[in-house]
PDB file of C-alpha atoms in Angstrom:
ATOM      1  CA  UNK A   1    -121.141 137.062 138.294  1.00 65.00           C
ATOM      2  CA  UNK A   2    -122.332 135.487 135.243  1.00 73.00           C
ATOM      3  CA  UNK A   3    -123.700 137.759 132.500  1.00 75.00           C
ATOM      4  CA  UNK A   4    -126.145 135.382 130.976  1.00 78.00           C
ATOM      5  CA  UNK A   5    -129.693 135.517 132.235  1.00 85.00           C
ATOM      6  CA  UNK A   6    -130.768 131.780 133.240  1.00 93.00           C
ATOM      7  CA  UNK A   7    -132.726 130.125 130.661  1.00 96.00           C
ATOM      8  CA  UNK A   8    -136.570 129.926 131.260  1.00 95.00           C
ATOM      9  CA  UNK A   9    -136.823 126.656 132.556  1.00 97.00           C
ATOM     10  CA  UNK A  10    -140.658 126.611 131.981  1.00 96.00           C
ATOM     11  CA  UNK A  11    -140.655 127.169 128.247  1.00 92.00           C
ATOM     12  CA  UNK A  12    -143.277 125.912 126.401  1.00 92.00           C
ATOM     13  CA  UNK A  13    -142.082 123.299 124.333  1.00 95.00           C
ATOM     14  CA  UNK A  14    -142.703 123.421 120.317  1.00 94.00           C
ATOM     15  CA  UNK A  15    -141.053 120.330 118.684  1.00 96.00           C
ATOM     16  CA  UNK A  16    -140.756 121.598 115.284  1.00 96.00           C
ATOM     17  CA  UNK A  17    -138.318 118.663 114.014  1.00 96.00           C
ATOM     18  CA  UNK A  18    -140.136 115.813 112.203  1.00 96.00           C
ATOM     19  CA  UNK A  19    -140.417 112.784 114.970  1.00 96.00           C
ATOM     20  CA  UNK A  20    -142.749 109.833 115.902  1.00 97.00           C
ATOM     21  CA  UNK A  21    -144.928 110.582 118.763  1.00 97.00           C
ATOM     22  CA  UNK A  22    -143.523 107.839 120.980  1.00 97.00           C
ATOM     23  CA  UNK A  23    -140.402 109.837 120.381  1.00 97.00           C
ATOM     24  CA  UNK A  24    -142.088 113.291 121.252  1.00 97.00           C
ATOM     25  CA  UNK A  25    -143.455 111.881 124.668  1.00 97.00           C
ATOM     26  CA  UNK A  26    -139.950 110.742 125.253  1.00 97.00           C
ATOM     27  CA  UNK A  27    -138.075 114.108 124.394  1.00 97.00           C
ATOM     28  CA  UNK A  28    -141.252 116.068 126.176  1.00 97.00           C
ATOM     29  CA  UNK A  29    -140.497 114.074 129.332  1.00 98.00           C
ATOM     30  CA  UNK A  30    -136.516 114.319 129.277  1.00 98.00           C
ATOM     31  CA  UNK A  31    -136.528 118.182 128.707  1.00 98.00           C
ATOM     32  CA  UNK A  32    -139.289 118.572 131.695  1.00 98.00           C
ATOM     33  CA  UNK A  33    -137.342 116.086 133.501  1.00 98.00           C
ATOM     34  CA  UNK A  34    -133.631 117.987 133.080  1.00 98.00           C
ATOM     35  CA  UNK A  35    -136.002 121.011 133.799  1.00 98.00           C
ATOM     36  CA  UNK A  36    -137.326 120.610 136.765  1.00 98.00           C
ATOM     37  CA  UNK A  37    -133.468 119.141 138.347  1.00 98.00           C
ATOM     38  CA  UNK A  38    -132.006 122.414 137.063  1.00 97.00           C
ATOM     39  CA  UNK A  39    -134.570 124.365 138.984  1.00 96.00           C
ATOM     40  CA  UNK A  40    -133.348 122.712 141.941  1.00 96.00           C
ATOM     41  CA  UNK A  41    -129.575 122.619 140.731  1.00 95.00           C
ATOM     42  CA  UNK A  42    -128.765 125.629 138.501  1.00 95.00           C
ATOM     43  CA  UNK A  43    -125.233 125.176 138.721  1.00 94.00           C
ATOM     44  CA  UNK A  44    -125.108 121.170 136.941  1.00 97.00           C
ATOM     45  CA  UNK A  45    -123.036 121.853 133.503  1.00 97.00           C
ATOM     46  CA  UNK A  46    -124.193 118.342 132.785  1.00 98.00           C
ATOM     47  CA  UNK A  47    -127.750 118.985 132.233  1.00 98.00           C
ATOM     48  CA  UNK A  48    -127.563 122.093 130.935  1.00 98.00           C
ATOM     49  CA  UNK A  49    -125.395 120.217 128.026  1.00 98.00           C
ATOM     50  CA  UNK A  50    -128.257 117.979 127.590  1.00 98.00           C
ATOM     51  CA  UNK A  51    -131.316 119.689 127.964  1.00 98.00           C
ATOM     52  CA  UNK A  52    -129.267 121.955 124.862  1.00 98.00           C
ATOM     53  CA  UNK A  53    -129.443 118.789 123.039  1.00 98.00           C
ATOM     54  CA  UNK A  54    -133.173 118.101 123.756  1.00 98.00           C
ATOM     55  CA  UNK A  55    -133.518 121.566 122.804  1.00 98.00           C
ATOM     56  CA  UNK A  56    -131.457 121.157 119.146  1.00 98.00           C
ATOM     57  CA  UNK A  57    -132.936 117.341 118.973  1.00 97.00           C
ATOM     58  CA  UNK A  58    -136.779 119.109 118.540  1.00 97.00           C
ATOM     59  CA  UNK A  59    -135.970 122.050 116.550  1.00 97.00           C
ATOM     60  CA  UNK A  60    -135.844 124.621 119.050  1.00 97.00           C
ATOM     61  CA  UNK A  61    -132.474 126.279 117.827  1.00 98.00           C
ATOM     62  CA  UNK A  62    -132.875 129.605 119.790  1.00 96.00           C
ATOM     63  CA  UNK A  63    -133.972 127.582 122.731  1.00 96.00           C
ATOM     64  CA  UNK A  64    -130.200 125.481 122.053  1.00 98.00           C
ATOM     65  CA  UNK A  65    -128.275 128.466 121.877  1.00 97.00           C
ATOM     66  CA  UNK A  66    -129.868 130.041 125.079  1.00 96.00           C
ATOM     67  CA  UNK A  67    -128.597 126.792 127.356  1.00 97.00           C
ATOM     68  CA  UNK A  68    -125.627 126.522 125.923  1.00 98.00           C
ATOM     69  CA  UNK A  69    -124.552 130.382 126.118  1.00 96.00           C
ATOM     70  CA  UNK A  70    -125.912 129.973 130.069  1.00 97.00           C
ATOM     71  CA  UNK A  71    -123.799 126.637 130.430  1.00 97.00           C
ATOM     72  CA  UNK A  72    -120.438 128.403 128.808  1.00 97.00           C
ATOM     73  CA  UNK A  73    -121.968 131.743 131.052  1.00 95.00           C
ATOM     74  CA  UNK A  74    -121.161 129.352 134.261  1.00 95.00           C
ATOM     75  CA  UNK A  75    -118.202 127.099 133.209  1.00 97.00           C
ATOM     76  CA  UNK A  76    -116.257 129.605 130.976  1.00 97.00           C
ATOM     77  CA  UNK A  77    -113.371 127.029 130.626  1.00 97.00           C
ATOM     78  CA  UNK A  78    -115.548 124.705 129.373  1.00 98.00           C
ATOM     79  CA  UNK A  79    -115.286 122.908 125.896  1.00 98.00           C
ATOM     80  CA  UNK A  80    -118.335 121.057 125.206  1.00 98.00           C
ATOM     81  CA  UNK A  81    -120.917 123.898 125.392  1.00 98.00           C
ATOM     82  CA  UNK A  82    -118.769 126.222 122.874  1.00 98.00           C
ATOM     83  CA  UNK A  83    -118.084 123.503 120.687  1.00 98.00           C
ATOM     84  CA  UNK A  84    -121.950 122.621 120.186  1.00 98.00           C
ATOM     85  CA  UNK A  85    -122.911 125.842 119.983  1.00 98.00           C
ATOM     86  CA  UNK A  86    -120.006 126.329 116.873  1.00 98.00           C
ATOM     87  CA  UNK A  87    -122.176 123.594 115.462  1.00 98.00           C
ATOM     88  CA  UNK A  88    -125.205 125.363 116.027  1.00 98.00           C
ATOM     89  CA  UNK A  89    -123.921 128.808 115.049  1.00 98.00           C
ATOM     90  CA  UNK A  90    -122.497 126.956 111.612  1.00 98.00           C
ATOM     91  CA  UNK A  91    -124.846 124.352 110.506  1.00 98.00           C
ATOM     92  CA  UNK A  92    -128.473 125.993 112.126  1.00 98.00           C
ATOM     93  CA  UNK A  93    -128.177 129.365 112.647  1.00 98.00           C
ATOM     94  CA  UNK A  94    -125.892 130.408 109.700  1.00 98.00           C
ATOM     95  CA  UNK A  95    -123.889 132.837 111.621  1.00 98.00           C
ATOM     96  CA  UNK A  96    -120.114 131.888 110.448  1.00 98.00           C
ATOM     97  CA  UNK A  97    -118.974 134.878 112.817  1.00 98.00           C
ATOM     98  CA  UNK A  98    -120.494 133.369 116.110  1.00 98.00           C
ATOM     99  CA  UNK A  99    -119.303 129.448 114.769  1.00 98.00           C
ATOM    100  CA  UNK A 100    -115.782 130.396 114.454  1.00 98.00           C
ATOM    101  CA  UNK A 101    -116.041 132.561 117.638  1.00 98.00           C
ATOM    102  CA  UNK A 102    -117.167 129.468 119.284  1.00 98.00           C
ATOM    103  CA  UNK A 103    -115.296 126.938 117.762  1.00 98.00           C
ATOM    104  CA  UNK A 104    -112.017 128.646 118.908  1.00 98.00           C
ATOM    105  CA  UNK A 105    -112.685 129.496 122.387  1.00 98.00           C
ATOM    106  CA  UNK A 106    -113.633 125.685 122.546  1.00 98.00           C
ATOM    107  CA  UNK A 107    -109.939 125.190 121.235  1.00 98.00           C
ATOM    108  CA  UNK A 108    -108.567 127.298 123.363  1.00 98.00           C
ATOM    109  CA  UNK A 109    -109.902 125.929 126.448  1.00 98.00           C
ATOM    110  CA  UNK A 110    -109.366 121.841 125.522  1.00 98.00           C
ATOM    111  CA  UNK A 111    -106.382 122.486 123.148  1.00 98.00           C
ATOM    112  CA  UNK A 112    -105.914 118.463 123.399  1.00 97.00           C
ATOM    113  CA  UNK A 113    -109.683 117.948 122.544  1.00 97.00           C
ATOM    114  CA  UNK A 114    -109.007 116.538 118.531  1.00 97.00           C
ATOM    115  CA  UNK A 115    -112.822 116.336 117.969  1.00 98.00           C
ATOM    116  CA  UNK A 116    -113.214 119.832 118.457  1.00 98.00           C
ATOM    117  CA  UNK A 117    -110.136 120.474 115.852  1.00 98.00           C
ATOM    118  CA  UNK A 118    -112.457 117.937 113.598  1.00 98.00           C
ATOM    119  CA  UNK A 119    -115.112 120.042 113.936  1.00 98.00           C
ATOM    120  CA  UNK A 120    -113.659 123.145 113.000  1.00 98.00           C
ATOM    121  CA  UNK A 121    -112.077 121.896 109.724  1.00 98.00           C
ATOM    122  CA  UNK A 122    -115.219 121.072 108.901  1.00 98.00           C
ATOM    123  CA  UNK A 123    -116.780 124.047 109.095  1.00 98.00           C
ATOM    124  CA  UNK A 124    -114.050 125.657 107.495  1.00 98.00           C
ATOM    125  CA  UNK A 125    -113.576 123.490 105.062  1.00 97.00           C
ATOM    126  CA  UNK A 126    -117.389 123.148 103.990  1.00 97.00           C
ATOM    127  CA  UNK A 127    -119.349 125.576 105.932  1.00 98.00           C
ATOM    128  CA  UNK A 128    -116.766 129.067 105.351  1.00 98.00           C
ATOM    129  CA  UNK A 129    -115.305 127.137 102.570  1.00 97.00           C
ATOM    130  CA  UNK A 130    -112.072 128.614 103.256  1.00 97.00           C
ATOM    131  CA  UNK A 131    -108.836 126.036 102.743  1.00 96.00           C
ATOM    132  CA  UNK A 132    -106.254 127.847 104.180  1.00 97.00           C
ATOM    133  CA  UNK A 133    -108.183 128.516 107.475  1.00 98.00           C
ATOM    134  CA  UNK A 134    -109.089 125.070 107.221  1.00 98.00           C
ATOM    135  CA  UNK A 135    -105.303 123.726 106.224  1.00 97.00           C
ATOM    136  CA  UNK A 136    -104.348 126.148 109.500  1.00 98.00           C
ATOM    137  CA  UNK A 137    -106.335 124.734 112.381  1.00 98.00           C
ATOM    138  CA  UNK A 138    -105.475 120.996 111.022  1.00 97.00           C
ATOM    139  CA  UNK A 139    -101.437 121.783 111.711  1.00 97.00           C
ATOM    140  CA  UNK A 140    -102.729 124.072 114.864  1.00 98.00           C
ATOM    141  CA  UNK A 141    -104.368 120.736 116.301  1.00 98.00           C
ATOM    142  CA  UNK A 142    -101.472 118.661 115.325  1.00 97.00           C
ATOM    143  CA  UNK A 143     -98.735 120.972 116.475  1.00 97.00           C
ATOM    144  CA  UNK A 144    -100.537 120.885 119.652  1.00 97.00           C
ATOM    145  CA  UNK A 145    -101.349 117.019 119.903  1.00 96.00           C
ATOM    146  CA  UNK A 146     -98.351 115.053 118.351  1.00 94.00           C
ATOM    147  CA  UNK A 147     -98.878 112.173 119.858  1.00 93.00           C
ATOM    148  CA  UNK A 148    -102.923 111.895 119.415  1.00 93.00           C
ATOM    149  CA  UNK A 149    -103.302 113.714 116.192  1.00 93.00           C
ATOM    150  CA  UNK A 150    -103.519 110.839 113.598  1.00 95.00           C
ATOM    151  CA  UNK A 151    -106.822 111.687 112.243  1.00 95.00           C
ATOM    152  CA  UNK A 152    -105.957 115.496 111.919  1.00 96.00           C
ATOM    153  CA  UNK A 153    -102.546 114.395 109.431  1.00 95.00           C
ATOM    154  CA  UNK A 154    -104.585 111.929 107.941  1.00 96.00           C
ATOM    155  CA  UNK A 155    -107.557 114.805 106.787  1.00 95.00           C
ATOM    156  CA  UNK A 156    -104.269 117.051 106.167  1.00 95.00           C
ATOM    157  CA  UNK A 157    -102.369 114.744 104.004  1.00 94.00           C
ATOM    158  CA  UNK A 158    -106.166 114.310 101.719  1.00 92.00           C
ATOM    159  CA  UNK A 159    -106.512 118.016 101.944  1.00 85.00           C
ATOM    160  CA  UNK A 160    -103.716 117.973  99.497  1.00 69.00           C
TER     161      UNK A 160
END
């Protein structure tokens, strides 16, 4: 069971974001577009990830966080949808509780996903501003990447 309700697919779109209006015909059509193939296909991760974007892309935060908390409803082990909606939580919605929430169950499903460790230094370090959180999940991502973690000792060794 997923205990999300399904976004409203038919949602008028309000593009609040400052854009051209060649670009707002294009955005219009891709969110209608991903629309009317998740009607058909309500189960597609993929578009649900993107129509979020569309949805962030024109300003429509709340309209971001409600595909994304329906994508990571029906792919739970899923990293993508919790990471952007960290992002979201940290950067649109100022809600440092619900970013960090988000950020880590991203981690904890793709613990070999180094972006997502990226990520969440950077909102601890400038978002939470809080160093040793942000020193922590640098060695958390390297401890659990050795091999692939270059960038994470690189932003630990400047951290210094």
């Amino acid at each position: 069971t997923i205990n999300a309700p399904m976004p409203n697919l038919d949602m008028e779109i309000k593009i609040t974001a400052e854009m051209s209006e060649d670009a707002k015909k294009i955005v219009t059509a891709k969110i209608q577009d991903l629309s009317s193939q998740l009607k058909k296909d309500s189960d597609n991760l993929e578009n649900w990830l993107v129509l979020g974007i569309y949805r962030k892309i024109i300003g429509d935060y709340e309209g971001a966080k409600e595909v994304w908390e329906y994508a990571s409803a029906i792919r739970p082990q899923n990293s993508v949808s919790f990471n952007n909606l960290g992002e979201l939580y940290a950067y649109y919605l100022k809600d440092n509780v619900k970013a960090e929430e988000n950020y880590a169950k991203a981690i904890e499903n793709d613990p070999s996903a180094i972006y997502i460790y990226r990520n969440f230094f950077d909102f601890y370090r400038y978002v939470a501003k809080d160093p040793v959180k942000a020193r922590a999940i640098l060695e958390k991502g390297i401890a659990a990447n050795p091999a692939t973690s270059s960038d994470l000792q690189n932003l630990l060794e400047n951290l210094k």
